[in-house]
Coordinates of C-alpha atoms in Angstrom, one line a residue:
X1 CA 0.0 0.0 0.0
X2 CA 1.5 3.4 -1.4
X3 CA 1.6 5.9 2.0
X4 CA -1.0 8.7 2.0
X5 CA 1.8 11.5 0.4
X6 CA 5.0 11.9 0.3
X7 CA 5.1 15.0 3.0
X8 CA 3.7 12.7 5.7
X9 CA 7.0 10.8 5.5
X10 CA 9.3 13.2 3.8
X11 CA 12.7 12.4 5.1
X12 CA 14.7 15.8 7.5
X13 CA 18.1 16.7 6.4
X14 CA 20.6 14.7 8.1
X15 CA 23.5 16.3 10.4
X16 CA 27.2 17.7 8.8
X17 CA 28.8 14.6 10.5
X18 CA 26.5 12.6 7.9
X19 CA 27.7 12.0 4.4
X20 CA 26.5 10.5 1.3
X21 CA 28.1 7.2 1.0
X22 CA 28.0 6.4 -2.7
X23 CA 31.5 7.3 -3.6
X24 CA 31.0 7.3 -7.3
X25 CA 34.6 9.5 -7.9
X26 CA 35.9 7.1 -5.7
X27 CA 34.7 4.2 -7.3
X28 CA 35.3 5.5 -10.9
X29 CA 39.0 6.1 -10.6
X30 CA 39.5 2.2 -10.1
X31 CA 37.1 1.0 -12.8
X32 CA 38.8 -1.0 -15.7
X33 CA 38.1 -2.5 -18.9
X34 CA 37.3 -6.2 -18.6
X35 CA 40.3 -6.8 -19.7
X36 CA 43.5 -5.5 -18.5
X37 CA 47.5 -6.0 -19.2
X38 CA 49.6 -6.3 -16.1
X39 CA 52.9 -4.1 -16.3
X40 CA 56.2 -5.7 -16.3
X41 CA 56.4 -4.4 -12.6
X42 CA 53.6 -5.9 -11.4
X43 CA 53.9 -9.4 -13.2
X44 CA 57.5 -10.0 -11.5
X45 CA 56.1 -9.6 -8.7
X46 CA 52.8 -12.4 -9.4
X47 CA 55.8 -14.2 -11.2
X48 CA 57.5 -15.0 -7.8
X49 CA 54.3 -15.8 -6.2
X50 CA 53.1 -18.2 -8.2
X51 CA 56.4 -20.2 -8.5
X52 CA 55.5 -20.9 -5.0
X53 CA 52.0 -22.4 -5.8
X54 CA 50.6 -25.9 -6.9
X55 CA 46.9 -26.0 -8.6
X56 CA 44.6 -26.0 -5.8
X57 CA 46.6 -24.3 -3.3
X58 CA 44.8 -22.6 -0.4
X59 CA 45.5 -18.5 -0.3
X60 CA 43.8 -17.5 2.5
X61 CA 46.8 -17.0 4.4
X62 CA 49.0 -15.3 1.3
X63 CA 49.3 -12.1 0.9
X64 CA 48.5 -10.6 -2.4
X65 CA 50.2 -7.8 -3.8
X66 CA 48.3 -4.1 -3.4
X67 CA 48.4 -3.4 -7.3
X68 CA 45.6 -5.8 -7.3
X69 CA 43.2 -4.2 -4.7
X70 CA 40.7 -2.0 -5.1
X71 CA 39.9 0.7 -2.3
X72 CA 37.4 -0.3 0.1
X73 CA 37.2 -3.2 2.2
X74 CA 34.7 -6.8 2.2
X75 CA 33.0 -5.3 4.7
X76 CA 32.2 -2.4 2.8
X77 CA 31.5 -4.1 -0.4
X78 CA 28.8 -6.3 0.5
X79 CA 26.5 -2.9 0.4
X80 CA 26.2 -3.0 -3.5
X81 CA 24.0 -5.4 -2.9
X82 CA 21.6 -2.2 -1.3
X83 CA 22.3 0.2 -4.4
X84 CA 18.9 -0.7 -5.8
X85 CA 16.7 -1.4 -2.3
X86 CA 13.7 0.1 -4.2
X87 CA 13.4 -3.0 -6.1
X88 CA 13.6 -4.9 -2.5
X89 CA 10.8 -2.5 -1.3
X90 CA 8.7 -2.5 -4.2
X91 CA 8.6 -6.3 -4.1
X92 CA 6.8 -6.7 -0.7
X93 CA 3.8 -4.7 -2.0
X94 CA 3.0 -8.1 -4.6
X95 CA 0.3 -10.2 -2.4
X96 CA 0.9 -13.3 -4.1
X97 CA 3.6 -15.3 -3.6
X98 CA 5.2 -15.7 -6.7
X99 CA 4.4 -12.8 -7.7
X100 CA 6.7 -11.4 -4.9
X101 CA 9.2 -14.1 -5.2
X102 CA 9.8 -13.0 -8.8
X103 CA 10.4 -9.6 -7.7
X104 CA 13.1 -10.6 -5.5
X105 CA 14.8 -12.2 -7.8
X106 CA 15.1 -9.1 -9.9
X107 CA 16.6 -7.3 -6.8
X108 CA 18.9 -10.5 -5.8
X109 CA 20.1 -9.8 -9.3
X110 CA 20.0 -5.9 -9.8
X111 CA 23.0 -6.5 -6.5
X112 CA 25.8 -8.6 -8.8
X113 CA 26.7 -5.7 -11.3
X114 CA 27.9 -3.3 -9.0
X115 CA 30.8 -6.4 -7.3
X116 CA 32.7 -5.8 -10.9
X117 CA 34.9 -2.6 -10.3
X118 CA 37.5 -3.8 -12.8
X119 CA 39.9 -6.5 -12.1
X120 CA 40.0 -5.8 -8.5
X121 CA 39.5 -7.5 -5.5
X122 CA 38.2 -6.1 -1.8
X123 CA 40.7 -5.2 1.6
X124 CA 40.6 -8.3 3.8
X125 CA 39.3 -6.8 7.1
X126 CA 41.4 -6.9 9.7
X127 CA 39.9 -8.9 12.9
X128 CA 37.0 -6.7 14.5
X129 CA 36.7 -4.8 11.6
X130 CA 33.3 -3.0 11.3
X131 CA 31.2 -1.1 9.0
X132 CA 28.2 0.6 9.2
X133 CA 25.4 2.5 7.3
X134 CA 22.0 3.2 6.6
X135 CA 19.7 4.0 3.3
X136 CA 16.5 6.3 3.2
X137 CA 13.4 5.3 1.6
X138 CA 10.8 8.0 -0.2
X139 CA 7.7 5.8 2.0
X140 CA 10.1 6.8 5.5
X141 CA 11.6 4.1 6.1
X142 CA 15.2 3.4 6.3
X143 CA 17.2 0.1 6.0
X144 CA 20.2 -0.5 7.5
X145 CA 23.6 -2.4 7.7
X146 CA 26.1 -3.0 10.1
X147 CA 28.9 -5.6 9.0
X148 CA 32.2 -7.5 11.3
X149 CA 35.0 -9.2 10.5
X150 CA 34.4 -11.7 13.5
X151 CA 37.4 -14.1 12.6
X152 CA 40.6 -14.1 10.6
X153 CA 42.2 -17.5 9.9
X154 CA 39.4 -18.5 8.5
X155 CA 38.3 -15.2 6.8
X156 CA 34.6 -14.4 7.7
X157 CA 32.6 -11.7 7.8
X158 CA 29.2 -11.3 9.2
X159 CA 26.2 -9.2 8.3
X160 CA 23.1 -7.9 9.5
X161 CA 20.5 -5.8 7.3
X162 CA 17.4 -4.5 8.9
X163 CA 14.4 -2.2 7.4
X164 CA 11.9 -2.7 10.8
X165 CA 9.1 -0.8 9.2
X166 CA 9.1 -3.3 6.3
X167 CA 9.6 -6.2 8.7
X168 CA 13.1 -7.1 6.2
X169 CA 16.1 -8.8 8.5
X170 CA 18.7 -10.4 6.1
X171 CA 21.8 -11.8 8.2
X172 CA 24.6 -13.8 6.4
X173 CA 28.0 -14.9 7.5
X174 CA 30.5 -15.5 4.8
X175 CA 34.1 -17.3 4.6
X176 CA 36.3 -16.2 2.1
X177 CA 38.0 -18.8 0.2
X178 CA 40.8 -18.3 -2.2
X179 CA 42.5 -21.2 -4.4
X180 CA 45.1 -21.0 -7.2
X181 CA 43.6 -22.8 -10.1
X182 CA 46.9 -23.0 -12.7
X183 CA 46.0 -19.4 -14.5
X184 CA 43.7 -17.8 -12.5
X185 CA 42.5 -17.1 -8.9
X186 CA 39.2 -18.0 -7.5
X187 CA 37.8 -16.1 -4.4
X188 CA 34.8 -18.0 -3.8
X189 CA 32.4 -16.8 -0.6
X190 CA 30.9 -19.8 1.1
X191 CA 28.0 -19.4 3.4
X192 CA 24.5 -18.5 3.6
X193 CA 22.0 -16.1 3.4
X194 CA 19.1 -16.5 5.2
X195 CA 16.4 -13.4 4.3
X196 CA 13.3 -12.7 7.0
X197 CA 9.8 -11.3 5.6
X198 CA 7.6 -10.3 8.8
X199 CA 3.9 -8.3 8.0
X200 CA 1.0 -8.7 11.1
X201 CA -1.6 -10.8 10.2
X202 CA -3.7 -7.9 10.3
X203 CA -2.3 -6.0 7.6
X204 CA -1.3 -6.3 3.5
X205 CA 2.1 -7.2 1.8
X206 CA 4.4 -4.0 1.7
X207 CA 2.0 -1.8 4.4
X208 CA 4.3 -0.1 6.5
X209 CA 4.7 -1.4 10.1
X210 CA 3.6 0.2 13.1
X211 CA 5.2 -0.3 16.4
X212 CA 1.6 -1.4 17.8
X213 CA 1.7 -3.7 14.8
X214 CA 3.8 -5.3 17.3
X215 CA 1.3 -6.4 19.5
X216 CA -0.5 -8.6 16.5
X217 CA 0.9 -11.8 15.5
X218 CA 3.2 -11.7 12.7
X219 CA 3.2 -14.0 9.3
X220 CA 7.3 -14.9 8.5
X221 CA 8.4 -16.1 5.2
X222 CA 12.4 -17.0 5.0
X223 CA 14.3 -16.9 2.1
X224 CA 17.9 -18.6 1.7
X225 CA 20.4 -17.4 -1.0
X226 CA 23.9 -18.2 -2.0
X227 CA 26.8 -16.6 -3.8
X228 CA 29.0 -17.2 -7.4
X229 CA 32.6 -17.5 -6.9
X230 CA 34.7 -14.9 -8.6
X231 CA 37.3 -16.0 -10.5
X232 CA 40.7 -13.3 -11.5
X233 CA 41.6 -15.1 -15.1
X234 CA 44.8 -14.6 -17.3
X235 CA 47.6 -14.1 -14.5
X236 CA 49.9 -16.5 -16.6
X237 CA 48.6 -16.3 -20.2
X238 CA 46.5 -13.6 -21.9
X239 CA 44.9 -10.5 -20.6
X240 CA 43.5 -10.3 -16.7
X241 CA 39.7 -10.2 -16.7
X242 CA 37.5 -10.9 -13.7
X243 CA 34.5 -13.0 -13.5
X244 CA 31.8 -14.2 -11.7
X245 CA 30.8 -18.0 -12.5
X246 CA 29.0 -20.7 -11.2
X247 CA 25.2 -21.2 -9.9
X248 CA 23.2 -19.3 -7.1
X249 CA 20.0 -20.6 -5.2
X250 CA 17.3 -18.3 -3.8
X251 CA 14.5 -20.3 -2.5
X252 CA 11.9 -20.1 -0.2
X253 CA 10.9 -23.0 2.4
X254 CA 7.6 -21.8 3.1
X255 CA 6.0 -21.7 -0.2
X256 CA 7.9 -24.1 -2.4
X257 CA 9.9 -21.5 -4.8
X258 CA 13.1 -21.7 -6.1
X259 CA 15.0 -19.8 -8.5
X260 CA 18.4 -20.8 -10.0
X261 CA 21.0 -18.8 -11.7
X262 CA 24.0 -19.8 -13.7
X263 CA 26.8 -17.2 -14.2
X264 CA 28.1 -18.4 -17.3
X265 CA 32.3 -18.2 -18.1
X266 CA 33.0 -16.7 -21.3
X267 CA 34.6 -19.0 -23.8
X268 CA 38.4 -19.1 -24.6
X269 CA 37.5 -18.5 -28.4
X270 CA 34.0 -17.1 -28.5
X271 CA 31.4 -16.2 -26.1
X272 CA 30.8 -12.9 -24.1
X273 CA 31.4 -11.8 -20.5
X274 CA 28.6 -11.4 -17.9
X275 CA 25.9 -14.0 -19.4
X276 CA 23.6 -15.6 -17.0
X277 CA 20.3 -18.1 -17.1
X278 CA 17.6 -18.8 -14.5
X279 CA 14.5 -20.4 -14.1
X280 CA 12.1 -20.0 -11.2
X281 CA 10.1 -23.0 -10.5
X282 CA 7.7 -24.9 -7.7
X283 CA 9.7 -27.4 -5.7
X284 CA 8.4 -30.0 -3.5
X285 CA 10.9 -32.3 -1.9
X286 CA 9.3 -34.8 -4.7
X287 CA 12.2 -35.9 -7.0
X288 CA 9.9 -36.9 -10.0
X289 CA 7.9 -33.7 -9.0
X290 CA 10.9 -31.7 -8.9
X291 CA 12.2 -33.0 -12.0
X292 CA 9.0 -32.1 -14.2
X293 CA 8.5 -28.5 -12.4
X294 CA 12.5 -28.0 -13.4
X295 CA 11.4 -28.9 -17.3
X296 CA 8.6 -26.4 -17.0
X297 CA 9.5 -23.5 -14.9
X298 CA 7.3 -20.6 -14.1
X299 CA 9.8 -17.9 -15.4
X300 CA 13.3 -18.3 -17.4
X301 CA 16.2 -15.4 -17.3
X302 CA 18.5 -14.9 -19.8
X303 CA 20.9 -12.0 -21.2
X304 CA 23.8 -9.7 -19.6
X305 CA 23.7 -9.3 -15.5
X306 CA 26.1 -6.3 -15.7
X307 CA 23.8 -4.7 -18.9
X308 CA 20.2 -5.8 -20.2
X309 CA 18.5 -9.2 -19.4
X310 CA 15.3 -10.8 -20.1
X311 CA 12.8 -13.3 -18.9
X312 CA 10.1 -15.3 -20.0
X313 CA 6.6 -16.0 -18.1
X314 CA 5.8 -20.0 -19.2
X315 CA 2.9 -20.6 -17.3
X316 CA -0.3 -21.9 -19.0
X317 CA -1.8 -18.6 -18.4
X318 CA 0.8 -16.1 -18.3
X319 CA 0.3 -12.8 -17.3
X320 CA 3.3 -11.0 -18.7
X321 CA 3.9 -10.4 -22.1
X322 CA 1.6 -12.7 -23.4
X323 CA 4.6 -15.2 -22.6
X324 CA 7.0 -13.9 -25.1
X325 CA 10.7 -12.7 -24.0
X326 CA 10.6 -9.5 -22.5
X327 CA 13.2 -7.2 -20.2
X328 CA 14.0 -8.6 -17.0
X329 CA 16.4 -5.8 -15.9
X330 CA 18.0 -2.8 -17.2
X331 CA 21.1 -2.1 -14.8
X332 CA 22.1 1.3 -16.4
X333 CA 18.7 2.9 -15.7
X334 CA 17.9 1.5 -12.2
X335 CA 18.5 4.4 -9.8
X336 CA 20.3 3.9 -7.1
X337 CA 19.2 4.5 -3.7
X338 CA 21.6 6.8 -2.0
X339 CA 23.4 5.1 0.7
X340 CA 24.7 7.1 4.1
X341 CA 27.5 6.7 6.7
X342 CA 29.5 8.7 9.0
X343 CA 32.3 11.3 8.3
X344 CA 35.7 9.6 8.8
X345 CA 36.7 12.0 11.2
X346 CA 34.0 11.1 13.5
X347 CA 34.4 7.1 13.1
X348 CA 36.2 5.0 15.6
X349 CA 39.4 3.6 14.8
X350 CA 37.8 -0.2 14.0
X351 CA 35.8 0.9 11.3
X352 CA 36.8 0.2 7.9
X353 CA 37.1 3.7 6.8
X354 CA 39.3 4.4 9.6
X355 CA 41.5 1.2 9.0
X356 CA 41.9 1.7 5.6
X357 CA 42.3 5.6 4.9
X358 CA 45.9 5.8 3.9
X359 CA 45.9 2.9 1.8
X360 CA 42.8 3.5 0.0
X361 CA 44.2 7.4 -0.9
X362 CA 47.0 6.1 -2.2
X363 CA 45.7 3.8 -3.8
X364 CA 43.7 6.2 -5.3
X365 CA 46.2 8.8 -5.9
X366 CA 48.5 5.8 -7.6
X367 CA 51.0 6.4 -4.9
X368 CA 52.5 2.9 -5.1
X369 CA 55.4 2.9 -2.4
X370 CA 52.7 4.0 0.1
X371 CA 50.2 1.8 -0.9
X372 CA 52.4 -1.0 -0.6
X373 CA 54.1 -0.1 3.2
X374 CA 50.6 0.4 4.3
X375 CA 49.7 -2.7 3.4
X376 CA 52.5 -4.4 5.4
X377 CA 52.1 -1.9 8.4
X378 CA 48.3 -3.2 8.6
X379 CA 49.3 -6.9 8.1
X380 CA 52.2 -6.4 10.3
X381 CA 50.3 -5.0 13.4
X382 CA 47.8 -8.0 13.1
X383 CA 50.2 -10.9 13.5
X384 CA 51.5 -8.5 16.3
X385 CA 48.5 -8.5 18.0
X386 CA 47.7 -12.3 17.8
X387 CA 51.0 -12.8 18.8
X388 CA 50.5 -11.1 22.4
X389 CA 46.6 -12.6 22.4
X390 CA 48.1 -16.4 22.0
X391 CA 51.1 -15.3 24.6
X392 CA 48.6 -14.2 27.2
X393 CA 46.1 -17.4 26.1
X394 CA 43.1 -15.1 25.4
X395 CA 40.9 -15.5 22.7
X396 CA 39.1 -12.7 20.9
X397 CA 35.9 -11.0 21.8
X398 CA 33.4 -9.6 18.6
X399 CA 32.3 -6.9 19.0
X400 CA 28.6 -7.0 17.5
X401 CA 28.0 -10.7 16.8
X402 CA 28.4 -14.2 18.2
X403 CA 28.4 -18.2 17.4
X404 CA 25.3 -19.9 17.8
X405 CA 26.0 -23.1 16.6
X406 CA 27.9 -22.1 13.3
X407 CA 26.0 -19.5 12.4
X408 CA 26.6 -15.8 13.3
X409 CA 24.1 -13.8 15.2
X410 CA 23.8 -10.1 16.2
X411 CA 24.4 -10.1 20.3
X412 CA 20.9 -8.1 20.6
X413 CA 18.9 -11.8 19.5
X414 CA 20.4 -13.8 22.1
X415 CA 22.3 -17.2 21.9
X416 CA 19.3 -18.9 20.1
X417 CA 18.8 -19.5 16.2
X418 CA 16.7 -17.3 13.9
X419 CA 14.1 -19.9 14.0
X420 CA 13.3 -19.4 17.7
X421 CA 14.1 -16.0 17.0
X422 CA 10.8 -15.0 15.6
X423 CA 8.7 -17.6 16.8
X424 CA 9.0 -16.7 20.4
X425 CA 7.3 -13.7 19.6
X426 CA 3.8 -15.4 18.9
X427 CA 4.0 -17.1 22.3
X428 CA 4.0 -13.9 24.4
X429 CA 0.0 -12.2 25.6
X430 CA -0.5 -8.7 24.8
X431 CA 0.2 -7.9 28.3
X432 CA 3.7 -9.0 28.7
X433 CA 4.5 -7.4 24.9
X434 CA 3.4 -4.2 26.2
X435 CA 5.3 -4.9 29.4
X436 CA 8.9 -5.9 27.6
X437 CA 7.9 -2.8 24.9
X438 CA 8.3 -0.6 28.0
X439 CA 11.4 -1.6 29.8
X440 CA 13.3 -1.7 26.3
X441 CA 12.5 1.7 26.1
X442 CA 13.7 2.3 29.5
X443 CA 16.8 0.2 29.9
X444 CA 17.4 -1.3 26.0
X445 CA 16.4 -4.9 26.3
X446 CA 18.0 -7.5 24.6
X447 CA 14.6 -8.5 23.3
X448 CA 14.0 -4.7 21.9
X449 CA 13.6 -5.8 18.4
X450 CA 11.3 -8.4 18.8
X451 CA 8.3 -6.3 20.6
X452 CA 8.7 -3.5 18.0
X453 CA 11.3 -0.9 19.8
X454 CA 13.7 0.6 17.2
X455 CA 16.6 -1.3 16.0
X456 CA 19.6 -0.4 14.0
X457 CA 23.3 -0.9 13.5
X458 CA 24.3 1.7 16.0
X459 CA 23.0 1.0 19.1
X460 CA 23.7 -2.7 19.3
X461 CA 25.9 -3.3 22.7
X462 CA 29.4 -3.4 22.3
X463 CA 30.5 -7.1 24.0
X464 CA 34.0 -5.9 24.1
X465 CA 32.7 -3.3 27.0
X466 CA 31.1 -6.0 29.0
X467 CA 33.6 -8.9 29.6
X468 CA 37.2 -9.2 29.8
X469 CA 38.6 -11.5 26.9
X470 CA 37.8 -14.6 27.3
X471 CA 40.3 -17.8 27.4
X472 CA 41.3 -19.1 24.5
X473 CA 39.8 -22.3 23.5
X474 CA 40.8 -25.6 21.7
X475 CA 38.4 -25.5 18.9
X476 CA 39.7 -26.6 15.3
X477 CA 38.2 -26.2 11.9
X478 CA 39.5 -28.6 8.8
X479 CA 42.5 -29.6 11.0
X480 CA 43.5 -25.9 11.5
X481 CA 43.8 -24.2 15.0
X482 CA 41.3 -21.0 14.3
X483 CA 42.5 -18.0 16.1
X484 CA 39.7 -16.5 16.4
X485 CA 37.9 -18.7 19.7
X486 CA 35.0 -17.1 20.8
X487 CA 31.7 -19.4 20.0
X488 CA 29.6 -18.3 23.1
X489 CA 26.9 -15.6 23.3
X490 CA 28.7 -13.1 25.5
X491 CA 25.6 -13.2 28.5
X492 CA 24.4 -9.8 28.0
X493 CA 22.2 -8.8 31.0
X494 CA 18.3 -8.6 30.7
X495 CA 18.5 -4.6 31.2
X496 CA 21.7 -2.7 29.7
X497 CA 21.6 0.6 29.5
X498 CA 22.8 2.5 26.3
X499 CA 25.8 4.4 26.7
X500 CA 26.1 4.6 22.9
X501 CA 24.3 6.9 20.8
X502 CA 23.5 6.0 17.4
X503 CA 26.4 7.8 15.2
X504 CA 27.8 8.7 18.2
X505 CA 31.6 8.5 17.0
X506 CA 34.7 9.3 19.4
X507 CA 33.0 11.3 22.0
X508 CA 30.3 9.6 24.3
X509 CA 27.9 12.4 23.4
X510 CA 26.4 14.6 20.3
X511 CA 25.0 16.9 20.3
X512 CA 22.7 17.3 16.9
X513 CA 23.8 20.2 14.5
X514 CA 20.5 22.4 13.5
X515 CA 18.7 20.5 10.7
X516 CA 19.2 22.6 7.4
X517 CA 16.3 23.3 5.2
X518 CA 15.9 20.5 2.6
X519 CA 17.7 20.9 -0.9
X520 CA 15.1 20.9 -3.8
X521 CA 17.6 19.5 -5.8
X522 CA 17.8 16.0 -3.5
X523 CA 15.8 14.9 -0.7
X524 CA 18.8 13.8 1.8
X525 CA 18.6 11.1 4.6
X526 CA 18.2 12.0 8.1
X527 CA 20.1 10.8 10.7
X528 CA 19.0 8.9 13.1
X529 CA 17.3 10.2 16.4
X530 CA 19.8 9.5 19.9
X531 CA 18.6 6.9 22.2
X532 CA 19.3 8.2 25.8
X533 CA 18.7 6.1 28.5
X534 CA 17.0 6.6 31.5

């Protein structure tokens, strides 16, 4: 449902510490061709690397040479996948299943074009690593994003995306894995999304959500998605090009749908770059079943991912196009929804920003000595600082995120899966919601989220604040030691009060700038409102 006018939710102006996060100059003075020719410089030094390699080697641990870095971090990266969040916003307002199913797909999609900024690959974060940041909707609702690099050997990352007026939660933790495959590299991210869809029973598809909505029982559809590898071609023979390859799943559970996508390689000979097919079709656990739906899907994608695509409706009654091929998506004309984060200057030294400022100008600026004794300096104080953790036996504490049972959480759900997450919810009278709704507001329950108290990136509890480090442990993954050995939620209390405000940098306090009048050239974000606590 479309919201009355666009005054009643009109985003304010948001603060001078707030900046538009989009970083197109930034990200235009790396983009490539698709093909590129490494200087005589820079292949010496792959040259010596990969005499040092067999096919199949792991590089996780290897440290790969700055010219072929691109400058902003994993944990910054992962928010291309938010350029277009219209399309994820206009998809809840389809009632029917499919319908909205479909429409995810197209946004799933719309998120791959944007991870190609020539033939470049993402900063490893550093351990405890964070980023952070938030997009503005025209209905008034905002969606946003706080990411952490919780461990280092193995590399993974996890994520937590929120919109709580359009009842979205996405979480996903992802280990990086790099191999050596003769001429080329493959990065490949394995993990799993898992994507939350919450509305009151009471209400429509895409309806914005009310915190009273939270006294009503809530319908839940969860979606699960997976990633392409990327593979960095041509380091040995011919010209470096970078590619994504390989199939993605999206499905979901609840009603039966799944869509696949094959990221096609381009011929040695022939071929393009970028081509990709998918079907979307009703699954039922029925092999024979399964097997005849796959033959006759419900839609079928073809075309470019980075350019123009197209799909196909092949039901019996189709109700796009008549069933002939028409235009899935159009990447060059999608508009991008303006993404938001904190000035540098007022960012703590964890966040990626922070971590990576020298490199990334020099970078930049082509200044190649720097870039490269940055680069050490960073890797340098890392092993330093394992070094002294492993002498002193303590294992590190995350910051925003724990282990339940393999699968990273944010501290503010508790130690128990997503599953039990938002079914304990529907167990809990009117009266008690009301009575948790006003303590979170008081003291910032744990529980907050769940009875319809505002949630975002930047007032989730800080574990590091609450516990010494803990000991370190004897858990081993694939025959490795992990240095990272913190798998326990950290026992948050029942009542913690908020000493951070949202945005509120390096100083405990801030106070809000006046709010400028809004520009009639763009309607900017605002920030977020401080949580005090009382």
């Amino acid at each position: 449902m479309e919201p009355s006018s666009n005054e009643e939710h009109a985003p304010t102006a948001p603060s001078p510490s707030f900046e538009q996060g989009n970083d197109e100059e930034l990200i235009m003075q790396t983009e490539e061709d698709q093909e590129v020719q490494l200087d005589e410089r820079s292949m010496n030094i792959f040259s010596g690397i990969i005499k040092e390699l067999k096919n199949g080697a792991e590089l996780s641990r290897m440290s790969l040479p700055y010219f072929v870095l691109e400058p902003q971090s994993m944990t910054e990266r992962l928010t291309d996948f938010l350029n277009h969040a219209d399309l994820l916003i206009g998809a809840l307002k389809h009632q029917d299943p499919l319908d909205r199913f479909f429409h995810l797909a197209k946004w799933y999609i719309s998120g791959f074009h944007s991870q190609n900024h020539g033939v470049k690959k993402p900063y490893n974060p550093i351990l405890g690593e964070t980023f952070k940041c938030f997009w503005n909707h025209s209905d008034g609702s905002r969606t946003w994003y706080l990411a952490e690099q919780v461990s280092h050997h193995p590399p993974i990352t996890a994520f937590h995306i929120e919109n709580k007026q359009h009842g979205i939660r996405i979480k996903m933790h992802l280990e990086v894995v790099m191999k050596w495959k003769g001429n080329s590299i493959m990065i490949k991210p394995v993990g799993q999304g898992l994507f939350y869809l919450r509305k009151p029973v009471n209400k429509p598809w895409g309806e914005l959500i009310t915190e009273d909505d939270y006294l009503t029982d809530f319908e839940v559809e969860r979606y699960e998605f997976s990633f392409p590898a990327f593979y960095c071609r041509g380091l040995i023979i011919g010209s470096m090009a970078l590619e994504l390859c390989g199939e993605i799943v999206l499905t979901c559970p609840k009603n039966g749908i799944t869509a696949v996508f094959d990221f096609k390689p381009k011929g040695m000979f022939k071929g393009k770059y970028n081509q990709f097919e998918g079907a979307i079709a009703q699954l039922t656990g029925d092999p024979k079943k399964d097997k005849q739906a796959r033959a006759k899907p419900y839609f079928q994608m073809r075309g470019d991912w980075m350019t123009v695509s197209e799909f196909k409706d092949c039901r019996d009654t189709p109700t796009y196009n008549n069933g002939e091929w028409t235009q899935f998506l159009d990447i060059q004309s999608l508009p991008k929804t303006p993404r938001y984060i904190q000035q540098v200057s007022n960012q703590q030294e964890y966040e990626s920003r922070v971590v990576w400022s020298t490199m990334s100008k020099a970078l930049i600026t082509h200044d190649d000595d720097t870039a490269a004794a940055e680069k050490n300096r960073i890797e340098n104080k890392q092993r330093g600082e394992y070094k002294e953790r492993n002498d002193r036996k303590e294992g590190w504490r995350q910051r925003y995120f724990h282990d339940a049972d393999g699968k990273w959480m944010m501290n503010w759900l508790g130690a128990h899966n997503e599953e039990e997450y938002e079914e304990e919810k529907q167990k809990l009278s009117i009266e008690e919601r009301l009575k948790r709704r006003e303590e979170a507001k008081k003291t910032g329950r744990q529980d907050a989220s769940l009875i319809g108290v505002e949630l975002t990136a930047f007032n989730v509890p800080d574990a590091t604040t609450l516990a010494a480090p803990p000991p370190m442990g004897e858990h081993t993954k694939k025959g490795k030691d992990i240095d990272v050995r913190v798998t326990t939620f950290p026992d948050l209390p029942d009542t913690l009060a908020h000493p951070w405000p949202m945005f509120s940098g390096k100083s405990a306090t801030t106070k809000q700038a006046p709010v400028p009048p809004p520009s009639t050239e763009e309607q900017p974000a605002p920030a977020p409102k401080e949580e005090t606590s009382e």
